[in-house]
JSON list of C-alpha atoms in Angstrom, two decimals:
[
{"chain": "B", "resi": 12, "resn": "MET", "atom": "CA", "xyz": [-17.09, 39.27, -0.99]},
{"chain": "B", "resi": 13, "resn": "LEU", "atom": "CA", "xyz": [-15.61, 40.06, 2.40]},
{"chain": "B", "resi": 14, "resn": "ASP", "atom": "CA", "xyz": [-12.11, 39.49, 1.26]},
{"chain": "B", "resi": 15, "resn": "ILE", "atom": "CA", "xyz": [-11.34, 36.91, 3.79]},
{"chain": "B", "resi": 16, "resn": "PRO", "atom": "CA", "xyz": [-9.49, 33.88, 2.60]},
{"chain": "B", "resi": 17, "resn": "PHE", "atom": "CA", "xyz": [-11.48, 30.64, 3.18]},
{"chain": "B", "resi": 18, "resn": "GLU", "atom": "CA", "xyz": [-11.81, 27.07, 2.25]},
{"chain": "B", "resi": 19, "resn": "ILE", "atom": "CA", "xyz": [-15.05, 25.09, 1.95]},
{"chain": "B", "resi": 20, "resn": "LYS", "atom": "CA", "xyz": [-15.13, 21.75, 3.82]},
{"chain": "B", "resi": 21, "resn": "VAL", "atom": "CA", "xyz": [-18.03, 19.15, 3.78]},
{"chain": "B", "resi": 22, "resn": "LYS", "atom": "CA", "xyz": [-18.66, 16.63, 6.40]},
{"chain": "B", "resi": 23, "resn": "ASP", "atom": "CA", "xyz": [-21.17, 14.09, 5.73]},
{"chain": "B", "resi": 24, "resn": "GLY", "atom": "CA", "xyz": [-23.33, 12.36, 8.49]},
{"chain": "B", "resi": 25, "resn": "ILE", "atom": "CA", "xyz": [-23.99, 15.35, 10.76]},
{"chain": "B", "resi": 26, "resn": "ASP", "atom": "CA", "xyz": [-27.24, 14.60, 12.54]},
{"chain": "B", "resi": 27, "resn": "GLU", "atom": "CA", "xyz": [-29.37, 17.62, 11.84]},
{"chain": "B", "resi": 28, "resn": "SER", "atom": "CA", "xyz": [-32.36, 16.65, 13.97]},
{"chain": "B", "resi": 29, "resn": "TYR", "atom": "CA", "xyz": [-33.63, 19.01, 16.75]},
{"chain": "B", "resi": 30, "resn": "PRO", "atom": "CA", "xyz": [-36.05, 18.67, 19.56]},
{"chain": "B", "resi": 31, "resn": "ALA", "atom": "CA", "xyz": [-39.70, 18.54, 18.45]},
{"chain": "B", "resi": 32, "resn": "ASP", "atom": "CA", "xyz": [-40.79, 21.10, 21.04]},
{"chain": "B", "resi": 33, "resn": "MET", "atom": "CA", "xyz": [-38.00, 23.64, 20.10]},
{"chain": "B", "resi": 34, "resn": "PRO", "atom": "CA", "xyz": [-39.40, 26.98, 18.85]},
{"chain": "B", "resi": 35, "resn": "ALA", "atom": "CA", "xyz": [-38.94, 27.26, 15.18]},
{"chain": "B", "resi": 36, "resn": "ILE", "atom": "CA", "xyz": [-36.82, 30.58, 15.46]},
{"chain": "B", "resi": 37, "resn": "GLU", "atom": "CA", "xyz": [-34.26, 28.62, 17.58]},
{"chain": "B", "resi": 38, "resn": "VAL", "atom": "CA", "xyz": [-33.74, 25.76, 15.19]},
{"chain": "B", "resi": 39, "resn": "PRO", "atom": "CA", "xyz": [-31.23, 27.26, 12.72]},
{"chain": "B", "resi": 40, "resn": "GLU", "atom": "CA", "xyz": [-28.81, 28.39, 15.39]},
{"chain": "B", "resi": 41, "resn": "TYR", "atom": "CA", "xyz": [-29.15, 25.03, 17.17]},
{"chain": "B", "resi": 42, "resn": "LEU", "atom": "CA", "xyz": [-28.31, 23.27, 13.96]},
{"chain": "B", "resi": 43, "resn": "SER", "atom": "CA", "xyz": [-25.41, 25.53, 13.14]},
{"chain": "B", "resi": 44, "resn": "ARG", "atom": "CA", "xyz": [-23.92, 24.81, 16.56]},
{"chain": "B", "resi": 45, "resn": "LEU", "atom": "CA", "xyz": [-24.29, 21.03, 15.85]},
{"chain": "B", "resi": 46, "resn": "LYS", "atom": "CA", "xyz": [-22.43, 21.35, 12.60]},
{"chain": "B", "resi": 47, "resn": "GLY", "atom": "CA", "xyz": [-19.79, 23.67, 14.31]},
{"chain": "B", "resi": 48, "resn": "LYS", "atom": "CA", "xyz": [-19.17, 21.07, 17.11]},
{"chain": "B", "resi": 49, "resn": "ALA", "atom": "CA", "xyz": [-18.80, 18.34, 14.38]},
{"chain": "B", "resi": 50, "resn": "TYR", "atom": "CA", "xyz": [-15.59, 20.10, 13.30]},
{"chain": "B", "resi": 51, "resn": "ALA", "atom": "CA", "xyz": [-14.36, 21.02, 16.78]},
{"chain": "B", "resi": 52, "resn": "ALA", "atom": "CA", "xyz": [-11.66, 18.20, 16.90]},
{"chain": "B", "resi": 53, "resn": "GLU", "atom": "CA", "xyz": [-10.24, 19.27, 13.51]},
{"chain": "B", "resi": 54, "resn": "ILE", "atom": "CA", "xyz": [-9.83, 23.03, 14.21]},
{"chain": "B", "resi": 55, "resn": "LYS", "atom": "CA", "xyz": [-6.09, 24.00, 14.21]},
{"chain": "B", "resi": 56, "resn": "ASP", "atom": "CA", "xyz": [-4.46, 27.04, 15.89]},
{"chain": "B", "resi": 57, "resn": "ASN", "atom": "CA", "xyz": [-5.20, 30.31, 14.11]},
{"chain": "B", "resi": 58, "resn": "GLU", "atom": "CA", "xyz": [-8.19, 28.66, 12.35]},
{"chain": "B", "resi": 59, "resn": "MET", "atom": "CA", "xyz": [-11.91, 29.13, 12.69]},
{"chain": "B", "resi": 60, "resn": "VAL", "atom": "CA", "xyz": [-14.83, 27.15, 11.40]},
{"chain": "B", "resi": 61, "resn": "ILE", "atom": "CA", "xyz": [-17.99, 29.05, 10.25]},
{"chain": "B", "resi": 62, "resn": "THR", "atom": "CA", "xyz": [-21.17, 26.83, 9.92]},
{"chain": "B", "resi": 63, "resn": "ALA", "atom": "CA", "xyz": [-24.70, 27.95, 9.04]},
{"chain": "B", "resi": 64, "resn": "ASP", "atom": "CA", "xyz": [-28.16, 26.71, 8.65]},
{"chain": "B", "resi": 65, "resn": "THR", "atom": "CA", "xyz": [-31.19, 28.65, 7.14]},
{"chain": "B", "resi": 66, "resn": "ILE", "atom": "CA", "xyz": [-34.87, 27.82, 7.37]},
{"chain": "B", "resi": 67, "resn": "VAL", "atom": "CA", "xyz": [-38.09, 29.57, 6.20]},
{"chain": "B", "resi": 68, "resn": "ILE", "atom": "CA", "xyz": [-40.83, 30.08, 8.87]},
{"chain": "B", "resi": 69, "resn": "LEU", "atom": "CA", "xyz": [-44.41, 30.72, 8.05]},
{"chain": "B", "resi": 70, "resn": "ASP", "atom": "CA", "xyz": [-47.02, 30.74, 10.79]},
{"chain": "B", "resi": 71, "resn": "GLY", "atom": "CA", "xyz": [-44.77, 28.89, 13.16]},
{"chain": "B", "resi": 72, "resn": "LYS", "atom": "CA", "xyz": [-44.17, 26.18, 10.53]},
{"chain": "B", "resi": 73, "resn": "ILE", "atom": "CA", "xyz": [-40.66, 25.34, 9.39]},
{"chain": "B", "resi": 74, "resn": "PHE", "atom": "CA", "xyz": [-40.04, 25.11, 5.72]},
{"chain": "B", "resi": 75, "resn": "GLY", "atom": "CA", "xyz": [-36.72, 23.44, 5.11]},
{"chain": "B", "resi": 76, "resn": "LYS", "atom": "CA", "xyz": [-35.37, 21.89, 1.82]},
{"chain": "B", "resi": 77, "resn": "PRO", "atom": "CA", "xyz": [-38.01, 20.20, -0.10]},
{"chain": "B", "resi": 78, "resn": "HIS", "atom": "CA", "xyz": [-38.01, 16.51, -0.56]},
{"chain": "B", "resi": 79, "resn": "ASP", "atom": "CA", "xyz": [-38.88, 16.52, -4.13]},
{"chain": "B", "resi": 80, "resn": "GLU", "atom": "CA", "xyz": [-40.53, 18.78, -6.84]},
{"chain": "B", "resi": 81, "resn": "LYS", "atom": "CA", "xyz": [-43.98, 18.37, -5.68]},
{"chain": "B", "resi": 82, "resn": "ASP", "atom": "CA", "xyz": [-42.92, 19.37, -2.17]},
{"chain": "B", "resi": 83, "resn": "ALA", "atom": "CA", "xyz": [-41.08, 22.38, -3.62]},
{"chain": "B", "resi": 84, "resn": "ILE", "atom": "CA", "xyz": [-44.24, 23.51, -5.55]},
{"chain": "B", "resi": 85, "resn": "ASP", "atom": "CA", "xyz": [-46.38, 22.89, -2.49]},
{"chain": "B", "resi": 86, "resn": "MET", "atom": "CA", "xyz": [-43.98, 25.14, -0.36]},
{"chain": "B", "resi": 87, "resn": "LEU", "atom": "CA", "xyz": [-44.14, 27.88, -2.86]},
{"chain": "B", "resi": 88, "resn": "MET", "atom": "CA", "xyz": [-47.93, 27.78, -3.04]},
{"chain": "B", "resi": 89, "resn": "HIS", "atom": "CA", "xyz": [-48.09, 28.23, 0.80]},
{"chain": "B", "resi": 90, "resn": "LEU", "atom": "CA", "xyz": [-45.57, 31.10, 0.75]},
{"chain": "B", "resi": 91, "resn": "GLN", "atom": "CA", "xyz": [-47.19, 33.04, -2.09]},
{"chain": "B", "resi": 92, "resn": "GLY", "atom": "CA", "xyz": [-49.26, 36.04, -0.96]},
{"chain": "B", "resi": 93, "resn": "HIS", "atom": "CA", "xyz": [-47.75, 36.04, 2.56]},
{"chain": "B", "resi": 94, "resn": "THR", "atom": "CA", "xyz": [-44.94, 37.31, 4.51]},
{"chain": "B", "resi": 95, "resn": "HIS", "atom": "CA", "xyz": [-42.58, 34.68, 5.88]},
{"chain": "B", "resi": 96, "resn": "THR", "atom": "CA", "xyz": [-39.37, 34.88, 8.08]},
{"chain": "B", "resi": 97, "resn": "VAL", "atom": "CA", "xyz": [-36.06, 33.63, 6.79]},
{"chain": "B", "resi": 98, "resn": "ALA", "atom": "CA", "xyz": [-33.85, 32.65, 9.92]},
{"chain": "B", "resi": 99, "resn": "SER", "atom": "CA", "xyz": [-30.08, 31.68, 9.57]},
{"chain": "B", "resi": 100, "resn": "GLY", "atom": "CA", "xyz": [-28.13, 30.44, 12.37]},
{"chain": "B", "resi": 101, "resn": "VAL", "atom": "CA", "xyz": [-24.47, 30.95, 12.27]},
{"chain": "B", "resi": 102, "resn": "CYS", "atom": "CA", "xyz": [-21.77, 29.34, 14.49]},
{"chain": "B", "resi": 103, "resn": "ILE", "atom": "CA", "xyz": [-18.13, 30.60, 14.53]},
{"chain": "B", "resi": 104, "resn": "ALA", "atom": "CA", "xyz": [-15.72, 28.15, 16.39]},
{"chain": "B", "resi": 105, "resn": "THR", "atom": "CA", "xyz": [-12.12, 28.33, 17.16]},
{"chain": "B", "resi": 106, "resn": "LYS", "atom": "CA", "xyz": [-9.97, 26.15, 19.51]},
{"chain": "B", "resi": 107, "resn": "GLU", "atom": "CA", "xyz": [-10.70, 28.67, 22.27]},
{"chain": "B", "resi": 108, "resn": "LYS", "atom": "CA", "xyz": [-14.24, 29.92, 21.60]},
{"chain": "B", "resi": 109, "resn": "ILE", "atom": "CA", "xyz": [-17.64, 29.17, 20.12]},
{"chain": "B", "resi": 110, "resn": "PHE", "atom": "CA", "xyz": [-20.03, 32.00, 19.33]},
{"chain": "B", "resi": 111, "resn": "SER", "atom": "CA", "xyz": [-23.41, 31.79, 17.49]},
{"chain": "B", "resi": 112, "resn": "PHE", "atom": "CA", "xyz": [-26.18, 34.01, 16.46]},
{"chain": "B", "resi": 113, "resn": "THR", "atom": "CA", "xyz": [-29.40, 34.06, 14.50]},
{"chain": "B", "resi": 114, "resn": "ALA", "atom": "CA", "xyz": [-30.32, 36.52, 11.75]},
{"chain": "B", "resi": 115, "resn": "CYS", "atom": "CA", "xyz": [-33.88, 37.09, 10.71]},
{"chain": "B", "resi": 116, "resn": "THR", "atom": "CA", "xyz": [-35.37, 38.73, 7.52]},
{"chain": "B", "resi": 117, "resn": "SER", "atom": "CA", "xyz": [-39.06, 39.29, 6.57]},
{"chain": "B", "resi": 118, "resn": "VAL", "atom": "CA", "xyz": [-39.82, 38.44, 3.03]},
{"chain": "B", "resi": 119, "resn": "THR", "atom": "CA", "xyz": [-43.16, 39.09, 1.40]},
{"chain": "B", "resi": 120, "resn": "PHE", "atom": "CA", "xyz": [-44.20, 37.07, -1.60]},
{"chain": "B", "resi": 121, "resn": "ALA", "atom": "CA", "xyz": [-46.66, 38.40, -4.17]},
{"chain": "B", "resi": 122, "resn": "PRO", "atom": "CA", "xyz": [-49.27, 36.05, -5.33]},
{"chain": "B", "resi": 123, "resn": "LEU", "atom": "CA", "xyz": [-47.80, 33.23, -7.55]},
{"chain": "B", "resi": 124, "resn": "SER", "atom": "CA", "xyz": [-49.74, 30.87, -9.79]},
{"chain": "B", "resi": 125, "resn": "ARG", "atom": "CA", "xyz": [-49.24, 27.14, -9.62]},
{"chain": "B", "resi": 126, "resn": "GLU", "atom": "CA", "xyz": [-47.90, 27.34, -13.22]},
{"chain": "B", "resi": 127, "resn": "GLU", "atom": "CA", "xyz": [-45.27, 29.89, -12.39]},
{"chain": "B", "resi": 128, "resn": "ALA", "atom": "CA", "xyz": [-44.20, 27.84, -9.24]},
{"chain": "B", "resi": 129, "resn": "THR", "atom": "CA", "xyz": [-44.09, 24.61, -11.33]},
{"chain": "B", "resi": 130, "resn": "TRP", "atom": "CA", "xyz": [-42.03, 26.33, -14.20]},
{"chain": "B", "resi": 131, "resn": "TYR", "atom": "CA", "xyz": [-39.60, 27.88, -11.54]},
{"chain": "B", "resi": 132, "resn": "VAL", "atom": "CA", "xyz": [-39.18, 24.45, -9.85]},
{"chain": "B", "resi": 133, "resn": "GLU", "atom": "CA", "xyz": [-38.63, 22.62, -13.20]},
{"chain": "B", "resi": 134, "resn": "LYS", "atom": "CA", "xyz": [-36.12, 25.09, -14.53]},
{"chain": "B", "resi": 135, "resn": "TYR", "atom": "CA", "xyz": [-34.15, 26.05, -11.39]},
{"chain": "B", "resi": 136, "resn": "ARG", "atom": "CA", "xyz": [-34.42, 22.85, -9.28]},
{"chain": "B", "resi": 137, "resn": "PRO", "atom": "CA", "xyz": [-34.46, 24.51, -5.88]},
{"chain": "B", "resi": 138, "resn": "LEU", "atom": "CA", "xyz": [-34.43, 21.24, -4.01]},
{"chain": "B", "resi": 139, "resn": "ASP", "atom": "CA", "xyz": [-31.38, 22.21, -2.04]},
{"chain": "B", "resi": 140, "resn": "LYS", "atom": "CA", "xyz": [-32.88, 25.62, -0.71]},
{"chain": "B", "resi": 141, "resn": "ALA", "atom": "CA", "xyz": [-34.93, 26.28, 2.35]},
{"chain": "B", "resi": 142, "resn": "GLY", "atom": "CA", "xyz": [-38.44, 27.28, 1.45]},
{"chain": "B", "resi": 143, "resn": "ALA", "atom": "CA", "xyz": [-37.72, 25.81, -2.23]},
{"chain": "B", "resi": 144, "resn": "TYR", "atom": "CA", "xyz": [-36.52, 29.20, -3.48]},
{"chain": "B", "resi": 145, "resn": "GLY", "atom": "CA", "xyz": [-33.39, 31.25, -4.11]},
{"chain": "B", "resi": 146, "resn": "ILE", "atom": "CA", "xyz": [-34.00, 34.97, -3.92]},
{"chain": "B", "resi": 147, "resn": "GLN", "atom": "CA", "xyz": [-31.13, 35.56, -6.38]},
{"chain": "B", "resi": 148, "resn": "GLU", "atom": "CA", "xyz": [-32.92, 33.54, -9.04]},
{"chain": "B", "resi": 149, "resn": "TRP", "atom": "CA", "xyz": [-36.02, 34.28, -11.36]},
{"chain": "B", "resi": 150, "resn": "ILE", "atom": "CA", "xyz": [-38.44, 33.83, -8.46]},
{"chain": "B", "resi": 151, "resn": "GLY", "atom": "CA", "xyz": [-36.81, 36.70, -6.57]},
{"chain": "B", "resi": 152, "resn": "CYS", "atom": "CA", "xyz": [-37.45, 39.05, -9.34]},
{"chain": "B", "resi": 153, "resn": "VAL", "atom": "CA", "xyz": [-41.14, 38.00, -9.93]},
{"chain": "B", "resi": 154, "resn": "ALA", "atom": "CA", "xyz": [-42.33, 36.89, -6.44]},
{"chain": "B", "resi": 155, "resn": "VAL", "atom": "CA", "xyz": [-40.57, 38.82, -3.84]},
{"chain": "B", "resi": 156, "resn": "ALA", "atom": "CA", "xyz": [-42.64, 41.98, -3.39]},
{"chain": "B", "resi": 157, "resn": "GLY", "atom": "CA", "xyz": [-40.65, 43.14, -0.25]},
{"chain": "B", "resi": 158, "resn": "ILE", "atom": "CA", "xyz": [-37.90, 42.43, 2.03]},
{"chain": "B", "resi": 159, "resn": "ASP", "atom": "CA", "xyz": [-37.12, 43.81, 5.59]},
{"chain": "B", "resi": 160, "resn": "GLY", "atom": "CA", "xyz": [-33.67, 42.84, 6.61]},
{"chain": "B", "resi": 161, "resn": "SER", "atom": "CA", "xyz": [-30.60, 41.26, 4.99]},
{"chain": "B", "resi": 162, "resn": "PHE", "atom": "CA", "xyz": [-30.78, 40.18, 1.39]},
{"chain": "B", "resi": 163, "resn": "TYR", "atom": "CA", "xyz": [-27.74, 37.91, 2.03]},
{"chain": "B", "resi": 164, "resn": "ASN", "atom": "CA", "xyz": [-29.46, 36.27, 4.93]},
{"chain": "B", "resi": 165, "resn": "VAL", "atom": "CA", "xyz": [-32.12, 35.18, 2.59]},
{"chain": "B", "resi": 166, "resn": "MET", "atom": "CA", "xyz": [-29.40, 33.61, 0.30]},
{"chain": "B", "resi": 167, "resn": "GLY", "atom": "CA", "xyz": [-28.28, 31.76, 3.43]},
{"chain": "B", "resi": 168, "resn": "LEU", "atom": "CA", "xyz": [-25.45, 33.62, 5.01]},
{"chain": "B", "resi": 169, "resn": "PRO", "atom": "CA", "xyz": [-25.95, 37.07, 6.70]},
{"chain": "B", "resi": 170, "resn": "VAL", "atom": "CA", "xyz": [-22.57, 38.38, 5.75]},
{"chain": "B", "resi": 171, "resn": "HIS", "atom": "CA", "xyz": [-23.00, 41.90, 7.12]},
{"chain": "B", "resi": 172, "resn": "GLN", "atom": "CA", "xyz": [-23.84, 40.54, 10.56]},
{"chain": "B", "resi": 173, "resn": "LEU", "atom": "CA", "xyz": [-21.10, 37.83, 10.27]},
{"chain": "B", "resi": 174, "resn": "TYR", "atom": "CA", "xyz": [-18.58, 40.66, 9.47]},
{"chain": "B", "resi": 175, "resn": "ASN", "atom": "CA", "xyz": [-19.49, 42.70, 12.41]},
{"chain": "B", "resi": 176, "resn": "VAL", "atom": "CA", "xyz": [-19.43, 39.58, 14.75]},
{"chain": "B", "resi": 177, "resn": "LEU", "atom": "CA", "xyz": [-15.99, 38.59, 13.47]},
{"chain": "B", "resi": 178, "resn": "LYS", "atom": "CA", "xyz": [-14.73, 42.33, 14.23]},
{"chain": "B", "resi": 179, "resn": "LYS", "atom": "CA", "xyz": [-16.16, 42.40, 17.69]},
{"chain": "B", "resi": 180, "resn": "GLU", "atom": "CA", "xyz": [-15.87, 38.76, 18.96]},
{"chain": "B", "resi": 181, "resn": "PHE", "atom": "CA", "xyz": [-12.77, 37.65, 17.16]}
]
């Protein structure tokens, strides 16, 4: 969407653990930097690597990717009827420089029944999504009552902020 040519690379085996006492809001940027550093030796001249990590935070608790369908349904039942924070950490690395930032968006979920949550999880399989939901899917239409911040951040990459950082810093 930004009309910037890119290539997707996947590196397995990156340790995504973080200190247990780290404040939840700092976790995604920490993890994005870990991912960025994992690619550091491979960065060529005139190339950059952008890595990101997104989490959902409710009452100080991190909701990452669910382990299974039951976990996904339980997450949605915790989120329903509440406002949570979606935090994405983004790391931009070149041979000369590393820069990272965190973007936060508040999302308010309307009440959601267990039946609705179960149907969504069975149909859309959001097991690869922080907080067990994709705002761009059915659940975004029926459960998201309000959003304060970047829609694209909730999808996993705050492209507006990324664009501005690239203009300013790179």
